């Protein structure tokens, strides 16, 4: 970071919702409830995938990765936000801001790749059922999951340096509730067009999985329409519908935040959209995947009954 920022520079002030003290009190209660449900829902999916042999399949392996990712993402931002909502201190250290930005960008990038991998898994299961177990071998599943995490955090390493390459000239008040690239670039006292262009290119790279998702579901729709059984069609569309809902929520909010022109960026809208994908999406993901999923509800009943019988 440029020395113009001052040798005494130690951190940032996250303004968040400090201009709306009444809203802060409401948000504290709502976010605390959502956070607890996020922890419960995603932890349950991970535990069930480990405990029930019927759920030890590629689909639930990737779903466990998604649940773990959601747990990490919300935990990287929400606990700090809850503290800031309840007290006057809204500060975050420079190191803390860098770490938070790196983790948030890394997990966001990982989810982009992972959702594409999950779409491919659905494509293989529905379009090539006879070869599914050969194609989605456990070693390949582990490789795809590892690659998702690796690519996500490599891309994060490239993106996170952009806001810290420009001079801030002593500005340290971020119009957001956590460290994000766009609000950080707004602090710069020089033109950031080049930095925003580089950020745009990095984000475009993460949209490559959209092509895989589009192709996969195009083939899936063709295959499902050839199924003569109405129940078979409903089951296939139900499974894929859950994934498409999650994809729409994630990419819809991400595209709004990162791909709109900077001169159209609204700080208030950005905060509330970020609030949505930071806490709402990770909370609803477990319910979207399990609400109509007989395998998961059946596994949950088995675990609960087993715990009750052991008393």
XYZ file of C-alpha atoms in Angstrom:
311
model
C 0.000 0.000 0.000
C 1.301 3.453 -0.879
C 3.099 5.382 1.854
C 0.776 8.315 1.209
C -1.708 6.470 3.298
C 0.335 7.467 6.315
C 2.874 5.696 8.465
C 0.421 5.601 11.380
C -2.199 3.760 9.337
C -3.412 0.749 11.338
C -6.777 -0.259 9.901
C -10.219 0.599 8.594
C -13.608 1.646 9.926
C -16.490 -0.501 8.634
C -19.406 1.941 8.589
C -21.921 -0.779 7.758
C -25.369 0.291 8.939
C -24.144 2.802 11.562
C -26.281 5.555 10.005
C -29.387 3.500 10.903
C -29.128 2.685 14.641
C -32.690 1.293 14.833
C -32.020 -0.991 11.868
C -28.830 -2.215 13.570
C -30.826 -3.532 16.534
C -33.267 -5.368 14.266
C -30.474 -6.733 12.090
C -28.613 -8.060 15.122
C -31.549 -10.275 16.150
C -32.384 -11.385 12.591
C -28.768 -12.137 11.632
C -28.091 -14.014 14.868
C -31.095 -16.291 14.196
C -30.082 -16.784 10.555
C -26.480 -17.515 11.537
C -27.508 -20.165 14.066
C -29.780 -21.838 11.485
C -26.927 -21.679 8.947
C -24.618 -23.472 11.374
C -27.278 -26.068 12.200
C -28.395 -26.755 8.619
C -24.971 -27.009 7.004
C -23.440 -28.962 9.885
C -26.352 -31.419 9.665
C -25.712 -32.063 5.964
C -21.998 -32.679 6.582
C -22.709 -35.002 9.531
C -25.432 -36.967 7.704
C -23.177 -37.430 4.665
C -20.563 -38.974 6.949
C -22.896 -41.087 9.113
C -25.257 -42.595 6.535
C -23.687 -45.008 3.995
C -26.506 -44.289 1.519
C -25.374 -40.649 1.336
C -21.735 -41.460 0.632
C -22.122 -40.713 -3.065
C -20.535 -38.076 -5.351
C -23.636 -35.859 -5.122
C -23.503 -35.658 -1.326
C -19.706 -35.439 -1.326
C -19.943 -32.216 -3.344
C -22.915 -31.040 -1.293
C -20.827 -31.525 1.872
C -18.112 -29.391 0.317
C -20.694 -26.701 -0.451
C -22.024 -26.837 3.115
C -18.513 -26.553 4.566
C -17.840 -23.639 2.231
C -21.035 -21.878 3.384
C -20.063 -22.399 7.028
C -16.653 -20.830 6.401
C -18.093 -17.943 4.384
C -20.667 -16.853 6.947
C -18.221 -17.332 9.826
C -15.656 -15.100 8.092
C -18.039 -12.119 8.154
C -21.139 -12.555 10.331
C -19.619 -12.866 13.864
C -17.678 -9.639 13.319
C -20.798 -7.954 11.923
C -22.795 -8.996 14.998
C -20.134 -7.436 17.260
C -20.196 -4.205 15.241
C -24.003 -4.055 15.337
C -23.983 -4.182 19.149
C -21.149 -1.768 19.931
C -19.652 1.598 18.953
C -16.346 0.113 17.757
C -16.555 -0.581 14.002
C -12.820 -0.955 13.388
C -10.931 -3.744 11.682
C -7.151 -4.016 11.503
C -5.343 -3.812 8.171
C -4.257 -7.458 8.526
C -7.801 -8.486 9.470
C -9.194 -6.706 6.407
C -6.678 -8.379 4.097
C -7.448 -11.801 5.598
C -11.203 -11.266 5.389
C -11.001 -10.136 1.768
C -8.780 -13.101 0.833
C -11.100 -15.633 2.498
C -14.317 -14.107 1.106
C -12.971 -13.919 -2.458
C -11.460 -17.392 -2.208
C -14.659 -18.996 -0.968
C -16.742 -17.104 -3.537
C -14.480 -18.279 -6.348
C -14.520 -21.835 -5.021
C -18.314 -21.849 -5.027
C -18.355 -20.703 -8.666
C -16.261 -23.712 -9.680
C -17.995 -26.132 -7.313
C -21.469 -25.323 -8.673
C -20.173 -26.125 -12.166
C -18.744 -29.435 -10.926
C -22.082 -30.299 -9.289
C -23.857 -29.585 -12.577
C -21.487 -31.994 -14.338
C -22.202 -34.612 -11.658
C -25.957 -34.287 -12.341
C -25.288 -34.518 -16.086
C -23.286 -37.741 -15.661
C -25.935 -39.261 -13.352
C -28.883 -38.548 -15.652
C -27.383 -38.686 -19.135
C -24.894 -41.530 -18.597
C -26.353 -43.631 -15.759
C -24.708 -46.887 -16.860
C -21.234 -45.314 -16.772
C -21.842 -42.992 -13.805
C -19.884 -44.956 -11.197
C -16.951 -45.279 -13.582
C -16.947 -41.599 -14.545
C -17.505 -40.170 -11.052
C -14.860 -42.268 -9.378
C -14.008 -41.225 -5.787
C -10.513 -40.173 -6.893
C -11.959 -37.943 -9.625
C -14.466 -36.450 -7.172
C -11.664 -35.629 -4.722
C -9.608 -34.137 -7.567
C -12.501 -31.967 -8.796
C -13.264 -30.724 -5.281
C -9.581 -29.980 -4.596
C -9.268 -28.166 -7.924
C -12.306 -26.021 -7.064
C -10.721 -24.895 -3.791
C -7.300 -24.363 -5.393
C -8.571 -22.293 -8.340
C -10.850 -20.268 -6.068
C -8.026 -19.198 -3.766
C -5.499 -18.631 -6.562
C -8.004 -16.276 -8.180
C -8.520 -14.635 -4.776
C -4.776 -13.998 -4.497
C -4.903 -12.125 -7.810
C -8.015 -10.091 -6.965
C -7.223 -9.127 -3.385
C -4.104 -7.110 -4.257
C -6.045 -4.696 -6.496
C -7.511 -2.454 -3.745
C -4.184 -2.277 -1.916
C -2.129 -1.140 -4.927
C -3.734 2.324 -4.998
C -3.056 5.231 -2.588
C -5.873 5.955 -0.129
C -4.461 9.280 1.077
C -5.519 8.656 4.666
C -9.063 7.487 3.844
C -10.055 4.505 5.974
C -13.873 4.577 6.303
C -15.371 1.719 4.250
C -19.028 2.056 3.287
C -19.698 -1.609 3.910
C -20.023 -4.120 6.740
C -17.002 -6.202 5.675
C -13.945 -5.746 3.463
C -15.014 -5.973 -0.180
C -13.097 -5.042 -3.328
C -15.512 -2.442 -4.725
C -15.966 -0.387 -1.497
C -12.191 -0.522 -0.910
C -11.511 0.828 -4.413
C -13.939 3.668 -3.641
C -11.467 4.886 -0.997
C -8.753 5.511 -3.592
C -7.760 9.114 -4.280
C -6.668 8.288 -7.850
C -8.412 6.933 -10.926
C -9.097 3.187 -10.510
C -10.319 2.379 -14.024
C -7.381 0.035 -14.716
C -7.892 -1.771 -11.388
C -11.607 -2.186 -12.067
C -10.844 -3.578 -15.548
C -8.462 -6.139 -14.047
C -11.118 -7.080 -11.487
C -13.673 -7.435 -14.297
C -11.371 -9.867 -16.155
C -10.880 -11.971 -13.000
C -14.627 -12.159 -12.426
C -15.278 -13.085 -16.074
C -12.907 -16.053 -15.656
C -15.083 -17.308 -12.801
C -18.120 -17.190 -15.100
C -16.622 -20.005 -17.207
C -18.480 -22.597 -15.056
C -21.725 -20.993 -16.279
C -20.963 -22.472 -19.719
C -20.553 -25.920 -18.138
C -23.784 -25.490 -16.152
C -25.681 -24.363 -19.270
C -24.366 -27.262 -21.347
C -25.029 -29.813 -18.595
C -28.611 -28.758 -18.049
C -29.305 -28.495 -21.761
C -28.347 -32.164 -22.078
C -30.206 -33.059 -18.875
C -33.475 -31.546 -20.134
C -33.197 -33.566 -23.353
C -32.508 -36.769 -21.415
C -35.325 -36.204 -18.898
C -37.881 -35.521 -21.620
C -37.067 -38.962 -23.048
C -37.939 -40.639 -19.731
C -41.359 -42.271 -20.132
C -42.088 -42.506 -16.401
C -43.737 -39.375 -14.973
C -42.342 -40.142 -11.510
C -38.850 -40.507 -12.988
C -39.165 -37.122 -14.668
C -40.357 -35.493 -11.445
C -37.453 -36.968 -9.460
C -34.876 -35.828 -12.025
C -36.321 -32.327 -12.324
C -36.653 -32.092 -8.525
C -32.974 -32.867 -7.958
C -31.803 -30.544 -10.716
C -34.295 -27.844 -9.734
C -32.705 -27.588 -6.285
C -29.270 -27.070 -7.801
C -30.530 -24.522 -10.352
C -32.190 -22.529 -7.557
C -28.882 -22.330 -5.674
C -27.045 -21.404 -8.901
C -29.551 -18.620 -9.626
C -29.280 -17.169 -6.113
C -25.479 -17.247 -6.110
C -24.768 -16.012 -9.620
C -27.642 -13.498 -9.606
C -26.286 -11.625 -6.588
C -22.653 -12.029 -7.687
C -23.280 -10.606 -11.158
C -25.162 -7.642 -9.662
C -22.292 -6.810 -7.283
C -19.264 -7.362 -9.520
C -20.337 -6.868 -13.140
C -22.299 -3.630 -13.021
C -20.463 -0.395 -14.000
C -18.882 1.383 -11.032
C -20.763 4.600 -11.759
C -24.041 2.666 -11.290
C -22.915 1.122 -8.001
C -25.205 1.998 -5.093
C -23.550 1.646 -1.693
C -26.844 0.963 0.115
C -27.978 -1.598 -2.453
C -24.528 -3.185 -2.365
C -24.745 -3.636 1.411
C -28.148 -5.314 1.314
C -27.296 -7.528 -1.669
C -24.084 -8.568 0.107
C -26.132 -9.245 3.237
C -28.312 -11.552 1.144
C -25.492 -13.713 -0.256
C -23.520 -13.582 2.986
C -26.213 -14.907 5.319
C -29.477 -15.671 3.489
C -28.114 -17.880 0.696
C -25.939 -20.087 2.985
C -28.938 -20.464 5.303
C -31.436 -21.515 2.621
C -29.058 -23.817 0.706
C -29.508 -26.771 3.123
C -33.295 -26.366 3.015
C -33.354 -26.114 -0.784
C -31.391 -29.358 -1.136
C -33.107 -31.331 1.629
C -36.696 -30.094 1.829
C -37.978 -32.546 -0.796
C -35.076 -34.991 -0.648
C -36.251 -38.346 0.692
C -32.684 -39.661 1.048
C -31.690 -36.871 3.436
C -34.941 -36.858 5.433
C -34.716 -40.660 5.712
C -31.117 -40.457 6.916
C -32.096 -37.815 9.452
C -34.868 -40.021 10.830
C -32.442 -42.963 11.132
C -29.881 -40.882 13.042
C -32.525 -39.422 15.360
C -34.099 -42.820 16.007
C -30.675 -44.338 16.630
C -29.927 -41.607 19.175
C -33.312 -42.083 20.838
C -32.925 -45.885 21.041
C -29.473 -45.603 22.612
C -30.858 -43.747 25.639
